Coordinates of C-alpha atoms in Angstrom, one line a residue:
X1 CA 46.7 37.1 1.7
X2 CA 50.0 37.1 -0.2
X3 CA 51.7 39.5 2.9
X4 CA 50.3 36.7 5.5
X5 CA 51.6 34.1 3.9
X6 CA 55.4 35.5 3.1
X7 CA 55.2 37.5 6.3
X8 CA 53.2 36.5 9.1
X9 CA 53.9 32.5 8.7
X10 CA 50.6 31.6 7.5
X11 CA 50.3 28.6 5.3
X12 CA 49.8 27.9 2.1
X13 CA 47.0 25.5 3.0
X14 CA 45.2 27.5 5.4
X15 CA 45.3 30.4 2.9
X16 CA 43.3 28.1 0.2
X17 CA 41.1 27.0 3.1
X18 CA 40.6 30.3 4.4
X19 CA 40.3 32.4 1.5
X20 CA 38.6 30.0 -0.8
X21 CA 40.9 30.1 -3.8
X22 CA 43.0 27.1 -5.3
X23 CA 46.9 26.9 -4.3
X24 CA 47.5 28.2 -7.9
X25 CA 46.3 31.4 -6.8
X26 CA 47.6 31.8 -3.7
X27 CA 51.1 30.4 -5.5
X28 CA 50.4 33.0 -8.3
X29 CA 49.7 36.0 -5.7
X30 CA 52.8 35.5 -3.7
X31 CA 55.1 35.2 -6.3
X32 CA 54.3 38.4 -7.7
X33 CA 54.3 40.1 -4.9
X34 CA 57.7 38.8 -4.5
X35 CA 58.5 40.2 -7.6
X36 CA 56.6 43.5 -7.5
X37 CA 55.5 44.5 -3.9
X38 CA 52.3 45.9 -3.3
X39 CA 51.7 47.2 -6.7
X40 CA 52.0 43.6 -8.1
X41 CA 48.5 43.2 -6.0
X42 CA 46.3 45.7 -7.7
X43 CA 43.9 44.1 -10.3
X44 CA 44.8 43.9 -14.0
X45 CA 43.2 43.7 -17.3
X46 CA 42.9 40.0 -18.5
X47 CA 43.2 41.6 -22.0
X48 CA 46.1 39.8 -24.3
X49 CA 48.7 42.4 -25.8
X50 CA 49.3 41.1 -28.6
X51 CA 45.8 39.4 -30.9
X52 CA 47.8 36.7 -33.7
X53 CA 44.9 35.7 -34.9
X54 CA 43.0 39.2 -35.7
X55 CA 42.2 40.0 -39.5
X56 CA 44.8 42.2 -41.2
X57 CA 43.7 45.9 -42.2
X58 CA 43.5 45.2 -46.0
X59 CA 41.3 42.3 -45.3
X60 CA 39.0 44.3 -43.3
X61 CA 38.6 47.1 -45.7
X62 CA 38.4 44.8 -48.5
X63 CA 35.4 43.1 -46.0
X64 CA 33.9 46.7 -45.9
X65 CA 33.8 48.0 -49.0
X66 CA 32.1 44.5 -50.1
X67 CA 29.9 45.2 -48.1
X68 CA 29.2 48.9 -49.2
X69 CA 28.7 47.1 -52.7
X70 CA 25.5 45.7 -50.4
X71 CA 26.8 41.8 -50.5
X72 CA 25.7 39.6 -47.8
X73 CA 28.3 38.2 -45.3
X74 CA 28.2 34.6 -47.4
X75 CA 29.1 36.4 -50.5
X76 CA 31.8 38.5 -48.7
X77 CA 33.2 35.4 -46.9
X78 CA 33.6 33.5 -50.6
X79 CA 35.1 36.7 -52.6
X80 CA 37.7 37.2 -49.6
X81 CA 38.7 33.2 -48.5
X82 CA 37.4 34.2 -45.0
X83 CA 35.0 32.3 -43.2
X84 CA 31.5 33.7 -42.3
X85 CA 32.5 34.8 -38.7
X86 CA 35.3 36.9 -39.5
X87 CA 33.4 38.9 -42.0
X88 CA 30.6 39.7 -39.3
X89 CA 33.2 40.2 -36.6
X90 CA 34.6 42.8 -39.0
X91 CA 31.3 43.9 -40.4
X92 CA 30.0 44.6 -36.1
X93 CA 32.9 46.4 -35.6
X94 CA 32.8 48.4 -38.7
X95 CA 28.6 49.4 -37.9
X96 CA 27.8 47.7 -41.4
X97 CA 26.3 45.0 -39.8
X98 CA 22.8 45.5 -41.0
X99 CA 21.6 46.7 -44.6
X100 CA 20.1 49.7 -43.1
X101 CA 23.7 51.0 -41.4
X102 CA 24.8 50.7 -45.3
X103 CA 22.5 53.5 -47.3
X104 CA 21.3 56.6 -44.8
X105 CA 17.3 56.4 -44.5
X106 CA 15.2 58.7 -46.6
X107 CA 14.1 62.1 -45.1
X108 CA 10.1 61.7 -44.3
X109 CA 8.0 63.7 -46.5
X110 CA 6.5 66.4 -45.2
X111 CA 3.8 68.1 -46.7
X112 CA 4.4 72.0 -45.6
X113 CA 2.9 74.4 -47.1
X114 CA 3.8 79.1 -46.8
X115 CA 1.1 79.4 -45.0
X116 CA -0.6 77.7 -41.6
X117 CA -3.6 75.7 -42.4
X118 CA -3.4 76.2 -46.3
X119 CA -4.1 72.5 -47.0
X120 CA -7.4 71.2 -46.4
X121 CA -7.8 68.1 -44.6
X122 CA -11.2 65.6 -45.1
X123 CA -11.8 62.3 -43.0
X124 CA -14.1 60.1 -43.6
X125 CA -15.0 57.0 -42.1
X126 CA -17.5 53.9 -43.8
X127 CA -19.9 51.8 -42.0
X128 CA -22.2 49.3 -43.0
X129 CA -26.0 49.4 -43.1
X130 CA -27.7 48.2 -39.9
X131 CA -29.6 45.6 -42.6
X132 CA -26.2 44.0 -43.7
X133 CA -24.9 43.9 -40.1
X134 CA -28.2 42.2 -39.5
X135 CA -28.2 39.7 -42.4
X136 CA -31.2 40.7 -44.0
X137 CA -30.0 42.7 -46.7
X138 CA -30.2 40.0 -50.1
X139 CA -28.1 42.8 -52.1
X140 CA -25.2 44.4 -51.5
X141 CA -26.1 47.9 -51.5
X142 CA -22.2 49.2 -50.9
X143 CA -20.9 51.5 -47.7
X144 CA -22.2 54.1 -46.5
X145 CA -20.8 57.6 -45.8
X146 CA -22.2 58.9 -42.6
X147 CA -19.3 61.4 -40.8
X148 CA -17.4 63.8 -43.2
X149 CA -15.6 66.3 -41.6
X150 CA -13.3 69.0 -42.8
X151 CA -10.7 71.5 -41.6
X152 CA -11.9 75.1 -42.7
X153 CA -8.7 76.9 -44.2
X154 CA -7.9 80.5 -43.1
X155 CA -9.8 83.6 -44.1
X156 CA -8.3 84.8 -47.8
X157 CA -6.1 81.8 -47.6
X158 CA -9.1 79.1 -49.4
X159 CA -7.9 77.5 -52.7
X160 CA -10.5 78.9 -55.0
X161 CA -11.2 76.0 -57.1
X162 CA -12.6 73.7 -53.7

């Protein structure tokens, strides 16, 4: 767009028309291709180089070790002078947003024993009586245990004292 309009005579007018962009664009695009040729066309990161407003380093780890100390972000905000957003901007960026990011979890407890099948398992499941179901019992007569089944352990391998 920028090439027809330097070079081939086209309009500025029938470039925003054509093209649909405003005449700041096409403006924008032709200047810098008068300034940098065809590289000035390739895309570019809308990122700023410079951030004035982003939290110094001794705030931030002042932010995180607060936080270590398992304060919440209100707490960290008044102990600092920073306002709630900044200490979770920091807090996202540090992983620590979350109480559970703080403390590692707990290993699960597993219950393993030398040998295979050394612990003995027992289910059992309760029903009521047909009579209690039914309304007609006038006491309560407790559950019943109807199905108890248990895992056998291995030849020699039996606690005794079961």
């Amino acid at each position: 767009m920028a090439l027809l309009v330097i070079e081939g005579g086209l309009s500025t007018a029938y470039a925003v028309r054509t093209y649909g962009v405003s005449p700041k664009i096409v403006a924008r695009w032709v200047e810098r291709y008068k300034t940098e040729g065809s590289k000035g066309m390739a895309d570019r990161s809308s990122r700023p180089n410079v951030m004035p407003g982003l939290t110094s380093q001794a705030v931030a780890e002042r932010i995180v070790v607060l936080r270590r100390q398992r304060l919440t972000g209100k707490h960290i905000a008044v102990a600092v002078s920073v306002s709630p957003a900044t200490v979770s901007r920091v807090l996202r960026r540090a992983g620590l947003s979350r109480l559970k990011d703080i403390a590692p979890a707990e290993p699960i407890r597993r219950y393993e024993r030398e040998h295979p099948r050394d612990m003995i398992h027992i289910a059992t499941s309760t029903s009521r009586s047909s009579d209690d179901l039914n309304g007609l019992a006038t006491a309560y007569v407790g559950w019943r245990y109807p199905a108890v089944g248990a895992v056998p352990c291995a030849p020699g391998r039996c606690n005794e004292s079961v």
